[in-house]
mmCIF file of C-alpha atoms in Angstrom:
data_model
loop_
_atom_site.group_PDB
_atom_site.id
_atom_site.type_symbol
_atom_site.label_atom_id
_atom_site.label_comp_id
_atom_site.label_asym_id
_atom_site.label_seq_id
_atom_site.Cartn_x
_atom_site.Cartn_y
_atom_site.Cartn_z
ATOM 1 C CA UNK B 1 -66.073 -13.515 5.022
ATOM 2 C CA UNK B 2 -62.963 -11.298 6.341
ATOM 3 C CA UNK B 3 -61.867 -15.131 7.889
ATOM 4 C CA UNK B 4 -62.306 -17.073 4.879
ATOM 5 C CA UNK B 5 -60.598 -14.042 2.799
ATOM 6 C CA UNK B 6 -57.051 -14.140 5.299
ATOM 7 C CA UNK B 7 -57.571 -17.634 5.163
ATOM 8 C CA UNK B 8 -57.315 -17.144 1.039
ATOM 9 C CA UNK B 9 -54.266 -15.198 1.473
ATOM 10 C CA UNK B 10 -52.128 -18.086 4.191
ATOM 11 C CA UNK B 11 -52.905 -20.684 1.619
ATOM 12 C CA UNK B 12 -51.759 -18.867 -1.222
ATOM 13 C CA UNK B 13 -48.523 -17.687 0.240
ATOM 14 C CA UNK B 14 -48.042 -21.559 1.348
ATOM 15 C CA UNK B 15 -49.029 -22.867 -1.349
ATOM 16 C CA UNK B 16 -46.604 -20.250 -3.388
ATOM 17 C CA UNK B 17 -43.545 -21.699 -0.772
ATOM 18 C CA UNK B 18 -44.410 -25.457 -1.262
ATOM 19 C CA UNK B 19 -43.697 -24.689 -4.707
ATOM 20 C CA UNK B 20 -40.714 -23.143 -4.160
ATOM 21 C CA UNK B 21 -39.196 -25.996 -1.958
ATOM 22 C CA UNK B 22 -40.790 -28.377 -4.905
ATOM 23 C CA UNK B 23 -39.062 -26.404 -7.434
ATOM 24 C CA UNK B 24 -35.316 -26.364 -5.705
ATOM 25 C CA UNK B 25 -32.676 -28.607 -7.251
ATOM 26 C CA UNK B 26 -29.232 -29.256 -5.655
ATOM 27 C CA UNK B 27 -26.588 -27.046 -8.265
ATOM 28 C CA UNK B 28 -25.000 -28.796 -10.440
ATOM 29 C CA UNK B 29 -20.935 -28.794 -9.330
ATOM 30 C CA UNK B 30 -18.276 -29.160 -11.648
ATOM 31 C CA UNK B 31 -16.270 -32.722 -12.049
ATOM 32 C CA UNK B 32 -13.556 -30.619 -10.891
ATOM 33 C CA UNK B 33 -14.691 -29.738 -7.653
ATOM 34 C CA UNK B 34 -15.626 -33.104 -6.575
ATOM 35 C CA UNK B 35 -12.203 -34.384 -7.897
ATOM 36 C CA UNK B 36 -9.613 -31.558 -6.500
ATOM 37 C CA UNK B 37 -11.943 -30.349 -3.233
ATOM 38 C CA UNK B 38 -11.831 -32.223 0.075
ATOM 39 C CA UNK B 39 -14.657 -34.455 0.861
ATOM 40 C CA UNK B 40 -15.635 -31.777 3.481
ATOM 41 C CA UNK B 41 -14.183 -28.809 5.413
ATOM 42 C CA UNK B 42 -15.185 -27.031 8.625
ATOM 43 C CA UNK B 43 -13.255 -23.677 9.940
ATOM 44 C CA UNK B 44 -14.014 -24.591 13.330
ATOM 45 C CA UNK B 45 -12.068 -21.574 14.361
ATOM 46 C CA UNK B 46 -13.877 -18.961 13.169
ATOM 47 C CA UNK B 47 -15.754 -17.296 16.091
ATOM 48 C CA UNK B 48 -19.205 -17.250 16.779
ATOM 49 C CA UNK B 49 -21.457 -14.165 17.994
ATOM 50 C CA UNK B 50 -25.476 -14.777 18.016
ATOM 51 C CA UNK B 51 -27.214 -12.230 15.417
ATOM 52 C CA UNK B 52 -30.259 -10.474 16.853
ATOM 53 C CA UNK B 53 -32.532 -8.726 14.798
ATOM 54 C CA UNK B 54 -31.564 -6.622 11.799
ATOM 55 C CA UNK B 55 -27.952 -7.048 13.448
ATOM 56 C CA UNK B 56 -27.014 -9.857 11.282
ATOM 57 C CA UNK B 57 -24.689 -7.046 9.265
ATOM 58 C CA UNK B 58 -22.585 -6.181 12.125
ATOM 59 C CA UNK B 59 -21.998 -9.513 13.540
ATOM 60 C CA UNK B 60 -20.776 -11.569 10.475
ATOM 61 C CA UNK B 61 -18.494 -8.898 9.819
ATOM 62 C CA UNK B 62 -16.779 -9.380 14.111
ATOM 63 C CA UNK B 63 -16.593 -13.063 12.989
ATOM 64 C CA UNK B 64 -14.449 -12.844 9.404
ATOM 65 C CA UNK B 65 -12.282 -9.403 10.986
ATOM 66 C CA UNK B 66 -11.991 -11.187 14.262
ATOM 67 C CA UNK B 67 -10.926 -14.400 11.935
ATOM 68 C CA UNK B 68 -8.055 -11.718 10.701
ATOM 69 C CA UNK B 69 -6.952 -11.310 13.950
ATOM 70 C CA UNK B 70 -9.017 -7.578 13.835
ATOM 71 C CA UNK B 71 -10.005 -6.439 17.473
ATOM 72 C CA UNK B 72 -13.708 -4.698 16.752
ATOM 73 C CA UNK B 73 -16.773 -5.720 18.135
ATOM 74 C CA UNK B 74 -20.154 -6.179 17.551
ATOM 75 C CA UNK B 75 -21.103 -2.993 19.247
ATOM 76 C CA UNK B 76 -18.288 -1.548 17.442
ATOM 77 C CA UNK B 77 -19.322 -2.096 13.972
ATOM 78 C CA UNK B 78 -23.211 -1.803 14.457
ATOM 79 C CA UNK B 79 -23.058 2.112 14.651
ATOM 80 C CA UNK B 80 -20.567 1.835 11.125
ATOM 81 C CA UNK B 81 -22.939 -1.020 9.525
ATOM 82 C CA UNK B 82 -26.352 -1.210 10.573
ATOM 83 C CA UNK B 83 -28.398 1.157 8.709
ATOM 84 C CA UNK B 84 -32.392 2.047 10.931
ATOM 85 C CA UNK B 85 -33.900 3.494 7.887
ATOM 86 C CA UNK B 86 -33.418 0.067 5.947
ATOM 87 C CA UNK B 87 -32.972 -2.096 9.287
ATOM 88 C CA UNK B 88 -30.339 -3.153 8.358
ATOM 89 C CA UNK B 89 -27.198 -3.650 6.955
ATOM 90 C CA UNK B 90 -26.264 -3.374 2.418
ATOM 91 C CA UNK B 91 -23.352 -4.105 0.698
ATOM 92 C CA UNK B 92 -21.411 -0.726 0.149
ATOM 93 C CA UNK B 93 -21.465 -0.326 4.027
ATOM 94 C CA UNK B 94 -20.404 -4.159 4.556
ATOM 95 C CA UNK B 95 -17.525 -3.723 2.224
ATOM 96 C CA UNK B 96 -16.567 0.158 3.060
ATOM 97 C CA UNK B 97 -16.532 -1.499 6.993
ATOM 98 C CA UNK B 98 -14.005 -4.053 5.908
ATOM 99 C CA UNK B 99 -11.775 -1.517 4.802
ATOM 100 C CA UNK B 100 -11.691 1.023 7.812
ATOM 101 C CA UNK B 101 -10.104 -2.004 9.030
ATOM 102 C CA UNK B 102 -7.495 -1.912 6.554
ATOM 103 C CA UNK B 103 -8.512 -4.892 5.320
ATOM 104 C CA UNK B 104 -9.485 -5.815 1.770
ATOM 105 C CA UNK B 105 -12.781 -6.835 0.651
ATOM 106 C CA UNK B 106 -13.200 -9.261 -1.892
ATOM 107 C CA UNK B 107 -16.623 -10.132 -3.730
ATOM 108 C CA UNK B 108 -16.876 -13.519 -5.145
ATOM 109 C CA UNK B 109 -17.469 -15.127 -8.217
ATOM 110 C CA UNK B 110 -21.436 -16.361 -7.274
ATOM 111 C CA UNK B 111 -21.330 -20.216 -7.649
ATOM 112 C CA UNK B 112 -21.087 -22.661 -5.710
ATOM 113 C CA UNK B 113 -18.144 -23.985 -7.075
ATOM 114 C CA UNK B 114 -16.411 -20.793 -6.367
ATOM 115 C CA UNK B 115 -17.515 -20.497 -2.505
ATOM 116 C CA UNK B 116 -16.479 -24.233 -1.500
ATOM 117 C CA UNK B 117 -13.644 -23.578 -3.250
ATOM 118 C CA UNK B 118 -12.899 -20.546 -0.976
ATOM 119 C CA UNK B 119 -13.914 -22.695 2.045
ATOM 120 C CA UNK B 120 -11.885 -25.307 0.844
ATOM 121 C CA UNK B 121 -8.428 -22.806 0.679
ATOM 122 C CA UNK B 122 -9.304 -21.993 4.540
ATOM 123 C CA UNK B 123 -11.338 -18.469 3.809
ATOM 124 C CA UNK B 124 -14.723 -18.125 5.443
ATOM 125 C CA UNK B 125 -17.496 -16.418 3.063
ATOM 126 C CA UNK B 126 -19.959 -13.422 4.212
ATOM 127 C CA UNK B 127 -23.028 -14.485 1.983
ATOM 128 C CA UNK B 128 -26.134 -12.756 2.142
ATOM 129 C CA UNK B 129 -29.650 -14.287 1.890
ATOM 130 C CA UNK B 130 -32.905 -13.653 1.385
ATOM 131 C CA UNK B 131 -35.058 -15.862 3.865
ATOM 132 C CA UNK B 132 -38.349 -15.409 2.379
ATOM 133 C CA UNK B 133 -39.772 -14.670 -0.952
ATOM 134 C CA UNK B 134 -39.003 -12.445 -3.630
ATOM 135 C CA UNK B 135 -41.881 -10.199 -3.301
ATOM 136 C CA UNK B 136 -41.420 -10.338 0.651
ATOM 137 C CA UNK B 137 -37.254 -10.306 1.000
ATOM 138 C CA UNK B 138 -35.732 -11.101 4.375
ATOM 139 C CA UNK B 139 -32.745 -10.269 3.907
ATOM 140 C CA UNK B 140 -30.148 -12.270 5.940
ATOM 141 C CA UNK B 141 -25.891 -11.869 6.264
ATOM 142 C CA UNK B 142 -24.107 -15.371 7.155
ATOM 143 C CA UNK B 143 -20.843 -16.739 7.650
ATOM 144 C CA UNK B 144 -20.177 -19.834 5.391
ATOM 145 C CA UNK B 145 -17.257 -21.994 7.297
ATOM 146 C CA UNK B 146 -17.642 -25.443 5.841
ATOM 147 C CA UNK B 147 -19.012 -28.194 3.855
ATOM 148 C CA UNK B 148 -19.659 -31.629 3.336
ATOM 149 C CA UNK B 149 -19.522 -32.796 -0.528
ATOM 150 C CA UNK B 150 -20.989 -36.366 0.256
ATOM 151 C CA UNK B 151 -24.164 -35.243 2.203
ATOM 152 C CA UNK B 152 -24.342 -31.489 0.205
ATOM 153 C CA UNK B 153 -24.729 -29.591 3.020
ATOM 154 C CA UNK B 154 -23.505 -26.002 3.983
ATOM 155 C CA UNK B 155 -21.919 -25.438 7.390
ATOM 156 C CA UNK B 156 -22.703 -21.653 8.371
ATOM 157 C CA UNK B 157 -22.692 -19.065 11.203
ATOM 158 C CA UNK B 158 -26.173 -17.994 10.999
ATOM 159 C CA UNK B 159 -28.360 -15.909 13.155
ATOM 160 C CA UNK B 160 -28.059 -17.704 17.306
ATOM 161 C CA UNK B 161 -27.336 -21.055 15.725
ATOM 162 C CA UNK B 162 -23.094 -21.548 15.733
ATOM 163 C CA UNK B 163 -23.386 -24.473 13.655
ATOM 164 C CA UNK B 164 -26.645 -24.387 11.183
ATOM 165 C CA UNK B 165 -26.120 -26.334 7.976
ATOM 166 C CA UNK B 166 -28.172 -26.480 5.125
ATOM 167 C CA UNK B 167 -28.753 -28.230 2.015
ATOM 168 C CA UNK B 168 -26.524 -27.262 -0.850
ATOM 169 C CA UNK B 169 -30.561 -26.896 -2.717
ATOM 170 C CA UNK B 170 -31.915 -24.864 0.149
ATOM 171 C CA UNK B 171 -29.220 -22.495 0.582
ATOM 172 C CA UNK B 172 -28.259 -22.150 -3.248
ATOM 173 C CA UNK B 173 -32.176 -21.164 -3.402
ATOM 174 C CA UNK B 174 -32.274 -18.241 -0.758
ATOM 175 C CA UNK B 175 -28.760 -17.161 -2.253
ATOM 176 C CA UNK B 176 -29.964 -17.313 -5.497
ATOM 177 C CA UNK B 177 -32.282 -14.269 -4.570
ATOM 178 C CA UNK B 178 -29.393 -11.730 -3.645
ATOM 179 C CA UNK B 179 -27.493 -12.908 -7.100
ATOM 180 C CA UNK B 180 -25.363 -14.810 -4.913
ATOM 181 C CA UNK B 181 -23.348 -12.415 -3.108
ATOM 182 C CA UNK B 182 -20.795 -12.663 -0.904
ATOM 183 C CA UNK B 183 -17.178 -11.910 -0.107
ATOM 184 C CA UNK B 184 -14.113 -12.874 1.555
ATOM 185 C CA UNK B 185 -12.100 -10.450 3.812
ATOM 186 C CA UNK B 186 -8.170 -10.653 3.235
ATOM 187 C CA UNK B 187 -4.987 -8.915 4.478
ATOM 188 C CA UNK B 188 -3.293 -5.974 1.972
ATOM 189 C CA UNK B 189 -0.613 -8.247 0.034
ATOM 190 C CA UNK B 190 -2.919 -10.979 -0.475
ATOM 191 C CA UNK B 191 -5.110 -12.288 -3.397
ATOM 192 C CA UNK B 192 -7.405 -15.245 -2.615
ATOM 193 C CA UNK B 193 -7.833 -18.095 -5.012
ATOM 194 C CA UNK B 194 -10.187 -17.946 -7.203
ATOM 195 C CA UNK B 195 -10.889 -14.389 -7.168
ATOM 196 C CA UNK B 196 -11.858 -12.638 -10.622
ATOM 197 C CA UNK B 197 -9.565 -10.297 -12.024
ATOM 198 C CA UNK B 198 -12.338 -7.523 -12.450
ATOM 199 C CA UNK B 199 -13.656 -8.050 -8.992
ATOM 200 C CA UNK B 200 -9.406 -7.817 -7.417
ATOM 201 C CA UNK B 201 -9.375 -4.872 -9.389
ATOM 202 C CA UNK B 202 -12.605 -3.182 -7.855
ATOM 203 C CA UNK B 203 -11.434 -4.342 -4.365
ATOM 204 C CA UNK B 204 -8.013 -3.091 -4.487
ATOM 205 C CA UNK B 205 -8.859 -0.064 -6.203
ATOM 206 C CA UNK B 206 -11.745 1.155 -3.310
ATOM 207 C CA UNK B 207 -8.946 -0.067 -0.944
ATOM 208 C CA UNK B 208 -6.812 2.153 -2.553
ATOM 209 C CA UNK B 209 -9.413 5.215 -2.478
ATOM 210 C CA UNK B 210 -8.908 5.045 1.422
ATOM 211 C CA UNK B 211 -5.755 4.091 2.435
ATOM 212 C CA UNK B 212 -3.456 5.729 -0.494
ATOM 213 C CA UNK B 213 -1.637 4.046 -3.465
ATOM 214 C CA UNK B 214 1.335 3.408 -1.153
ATOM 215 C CA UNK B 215 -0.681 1.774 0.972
ATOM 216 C CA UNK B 216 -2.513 -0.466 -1.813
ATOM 217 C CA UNK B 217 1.332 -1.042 -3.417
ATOM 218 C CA UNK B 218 2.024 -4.573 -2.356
ATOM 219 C CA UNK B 219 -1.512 -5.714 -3.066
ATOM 220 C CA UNK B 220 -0.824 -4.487 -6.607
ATOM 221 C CA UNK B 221 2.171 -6.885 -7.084
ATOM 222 C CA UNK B 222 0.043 -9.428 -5.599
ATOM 223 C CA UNK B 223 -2.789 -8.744 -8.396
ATOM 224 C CA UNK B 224 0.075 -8.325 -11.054
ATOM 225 C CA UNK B 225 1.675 -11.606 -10.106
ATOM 226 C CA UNK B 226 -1.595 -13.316 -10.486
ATOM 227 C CA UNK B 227 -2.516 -11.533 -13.678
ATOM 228 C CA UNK B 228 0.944 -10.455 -15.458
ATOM 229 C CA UNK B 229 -1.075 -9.756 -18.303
ATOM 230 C CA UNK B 230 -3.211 -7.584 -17.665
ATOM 231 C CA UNK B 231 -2.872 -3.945 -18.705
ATOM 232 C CA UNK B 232 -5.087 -2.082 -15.968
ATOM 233 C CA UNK B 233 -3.390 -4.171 -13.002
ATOM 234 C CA UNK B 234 0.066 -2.921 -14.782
ATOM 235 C CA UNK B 235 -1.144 0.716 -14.733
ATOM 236 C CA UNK B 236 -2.206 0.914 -10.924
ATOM 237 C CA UNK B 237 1.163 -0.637 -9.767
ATOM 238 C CA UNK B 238 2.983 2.041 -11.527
ATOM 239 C CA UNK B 239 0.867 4.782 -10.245
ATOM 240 C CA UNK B 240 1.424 2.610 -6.471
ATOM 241 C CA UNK B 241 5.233 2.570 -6.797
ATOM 242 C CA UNK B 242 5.419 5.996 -8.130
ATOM 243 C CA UNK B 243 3.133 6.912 -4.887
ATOM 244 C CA UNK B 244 6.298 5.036 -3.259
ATOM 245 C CA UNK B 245 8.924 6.901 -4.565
ATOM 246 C CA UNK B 246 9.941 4.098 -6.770
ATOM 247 C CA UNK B 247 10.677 5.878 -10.243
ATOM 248 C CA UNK B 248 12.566 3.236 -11.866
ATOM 249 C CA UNK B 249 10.175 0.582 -11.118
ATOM 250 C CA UNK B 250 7.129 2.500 -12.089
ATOM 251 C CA UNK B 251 8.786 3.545 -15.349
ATOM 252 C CA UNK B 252 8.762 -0.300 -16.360
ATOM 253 C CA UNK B 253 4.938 -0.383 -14.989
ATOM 254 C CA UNK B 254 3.958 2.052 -16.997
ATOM 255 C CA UNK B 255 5.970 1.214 -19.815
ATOM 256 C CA UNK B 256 4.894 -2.726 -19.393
ATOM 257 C CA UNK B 257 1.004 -1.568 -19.485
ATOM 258 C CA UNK B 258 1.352 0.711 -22.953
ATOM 259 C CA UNK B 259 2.674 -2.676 -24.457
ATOM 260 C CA UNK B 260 -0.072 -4.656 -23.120
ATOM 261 C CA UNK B 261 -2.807 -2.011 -24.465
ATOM 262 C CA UNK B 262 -0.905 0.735 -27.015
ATOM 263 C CA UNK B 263 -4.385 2.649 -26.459
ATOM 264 C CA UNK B 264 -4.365 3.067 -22.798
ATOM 265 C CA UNK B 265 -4.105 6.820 -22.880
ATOM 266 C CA UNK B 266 -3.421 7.561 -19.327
ATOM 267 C CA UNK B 267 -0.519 5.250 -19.275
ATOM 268 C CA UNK B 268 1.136 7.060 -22.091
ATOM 269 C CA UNK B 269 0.536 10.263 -20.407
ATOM 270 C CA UNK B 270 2.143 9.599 -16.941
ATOM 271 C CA UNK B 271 5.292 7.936 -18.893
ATOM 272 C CA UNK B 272 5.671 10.878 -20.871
ATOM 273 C CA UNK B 273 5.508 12.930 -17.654
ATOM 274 C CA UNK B 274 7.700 10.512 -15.547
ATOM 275 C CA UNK B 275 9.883 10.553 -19.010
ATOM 276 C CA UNK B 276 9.670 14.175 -19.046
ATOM 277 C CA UNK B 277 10.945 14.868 -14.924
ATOM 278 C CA UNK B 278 13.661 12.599 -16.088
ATOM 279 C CA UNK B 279 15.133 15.055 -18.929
ATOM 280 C CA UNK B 280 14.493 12.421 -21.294
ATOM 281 C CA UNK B 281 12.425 14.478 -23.928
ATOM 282 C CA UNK B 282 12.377 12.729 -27.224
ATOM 283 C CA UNK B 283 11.129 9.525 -24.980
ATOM 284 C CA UNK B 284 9.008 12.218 -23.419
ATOM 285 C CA UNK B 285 7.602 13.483 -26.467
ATOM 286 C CA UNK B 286 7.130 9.998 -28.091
ATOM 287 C CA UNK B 287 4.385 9.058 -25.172
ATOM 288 C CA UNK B 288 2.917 12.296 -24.560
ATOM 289 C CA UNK B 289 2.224 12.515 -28.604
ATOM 290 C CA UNK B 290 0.913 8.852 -28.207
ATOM 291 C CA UNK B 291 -1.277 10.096 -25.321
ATOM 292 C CA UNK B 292 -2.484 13.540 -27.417
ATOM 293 C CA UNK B 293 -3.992 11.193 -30.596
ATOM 294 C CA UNK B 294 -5.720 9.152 -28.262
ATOM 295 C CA UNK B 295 -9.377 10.014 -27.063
ATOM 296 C CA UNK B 296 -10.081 10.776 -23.527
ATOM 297 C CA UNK B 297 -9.653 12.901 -20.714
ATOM 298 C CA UNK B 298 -6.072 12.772 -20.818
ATOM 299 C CA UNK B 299 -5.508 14.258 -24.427
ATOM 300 C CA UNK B 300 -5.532 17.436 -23.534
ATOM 301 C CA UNK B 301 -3.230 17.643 -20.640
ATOM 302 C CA UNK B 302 -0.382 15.444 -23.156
ATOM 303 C CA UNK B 303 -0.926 18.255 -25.336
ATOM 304 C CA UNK B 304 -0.354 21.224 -23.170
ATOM 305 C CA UNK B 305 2.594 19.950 -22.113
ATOM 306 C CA UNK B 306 4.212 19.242 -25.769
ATOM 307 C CA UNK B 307 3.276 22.565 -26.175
ATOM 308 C CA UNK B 308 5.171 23.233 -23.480
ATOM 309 C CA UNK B 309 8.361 21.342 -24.723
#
């Protein structure tokens, strides 16, 4: 009986990953990406260092910060990425890694689209995988380095193969089960294509958190040349070149960002003290009043220093 019973249990789970395969449908790509993409791509020089087990983490990450031209090593990054309790490796630890490195992390948009796209512009993609079913994860890090659009197949660096590929339906399907993630790895200054302006933000910003605003200063002009309009990319370059001694500059910053959103508080409060430094008081006074009638944390420092005026 206990025989036929684990028998029970095999053909269920097979049964459950026959349906699976059965189930998995190549994604659907966009006109565009057919039309503007080459017909395939391979960054043959992006190295290659065989993943043992649970040490998938630290070796994708030598690969892409080798890529960069970053000396560190697998043996280097295991004791910074690999986690024993969970063997091993999650996001916040992959990312916060990519950083000591004073490099910047980006996360992706997850579609496919997006990721051959990134292949496409010559950036190799840390995606992460899960192997084996939902209820059962095996969670898996790769290196995406190329494609081929007629055949739909994925060209990786994955686990001790160097060059596994995999259907665009097969691999879509196991990164499907992580909500897609994945990331590129790029050098402070630099904004890859096709990056989201919420996810630059995040990036730059927990760049920022480590290194210092001066440090994060000309990937803010990057992000602000890409996204002129946008308010919150205007505000941390004026905070980065005020870091940077750069009064003048972040005056227009800060300045710039109150016109793109009149109810960014903060922005209003550190022009009125910039303003304010600078002897200009009825300019002073006109943001920091703008600053008190707006809710948040900053209203009441505008305040105490009108009532300090």
């Amino acid at each position: 009986m206990t025989y036929l019973l684990s028998n029970a249990r095999l053909a269920g789970v097979f049964i459950l990953l026959l349906l699976l395969t059965g189930c998995a449908r190549n994604p659907v790509l966009l006109q565009s990406t057919y039309s503007d993409l080459p017909p395939d791509v391979e960054l043959q020089e992006v190295p290659f260092y065989a993943q043992t087990e649970f040490q998938c983490g630290p070796a994708t990450l030598a690969m892409v910060l080798n890529h960069q031209g970053i000396e560190a090593s697998v043996d280097q990054l295991i004791p910074q990425v690999f986690q024993p309790g969970r063997e091993g490796s999650v996001q916040p630890e992959m990312l916060a890694t990519v950083r000591r490195y004073e490099q910047l992390a980006f996360p992706i948009r997850g579609t496919m689209d997006t990721l051959l796209g990134h292949l496409a512009a010559g950036d190799p993609v840390v995606v992460m995988q899960n192997l084996s079913l939902p209820i059962y994860p095996m969670w898996h890090y790769a290196v995406a380095i190329g494609y081929d659009l007629p055949n739909e197949t994925l060209i990786l660096r994955s686990g001790e193969i160097e060059r596994h590929t995999m259907s665009f339906s097969r691999f879509d399907a196991t990164w499907a089960r992580t909500e897609r993630w994945g990331f590129v790895v790029a050098e402070p200054g630099t904004l890859p294509d096709g990056i989201t302006a919420r996810n630059a933000l995040e990036a730059i910003s927990a760049y920022e958190e480590v290194h210092g605003a001066s440090a994060a200063l000309s990937s803010w002009q990057a992000f602000v040349e890409r996204h002129p309009a946008n308010s919150v990319g205007q505000f941390a370059l004026a905070n980065a070149l005020y870091a940077d001694q750069q009064e003048d500059e972040a005056r227009s910053a800060f300045t710039r960002a109150t016109e793109l959103d009149p109810t960014m508080g903060a922005a209003w409060l550190n022009l009125g003290i910039l303003l304010l430094q600078n002897d200009e008081l009825s300019k002073a006074r006109s943001a920091l009043s703008k600053a008190a009638n707006l809710d948040g944390e900053w209203q009441a420092r505008a305040q105490q220093l009108l009532d300090g005026m």
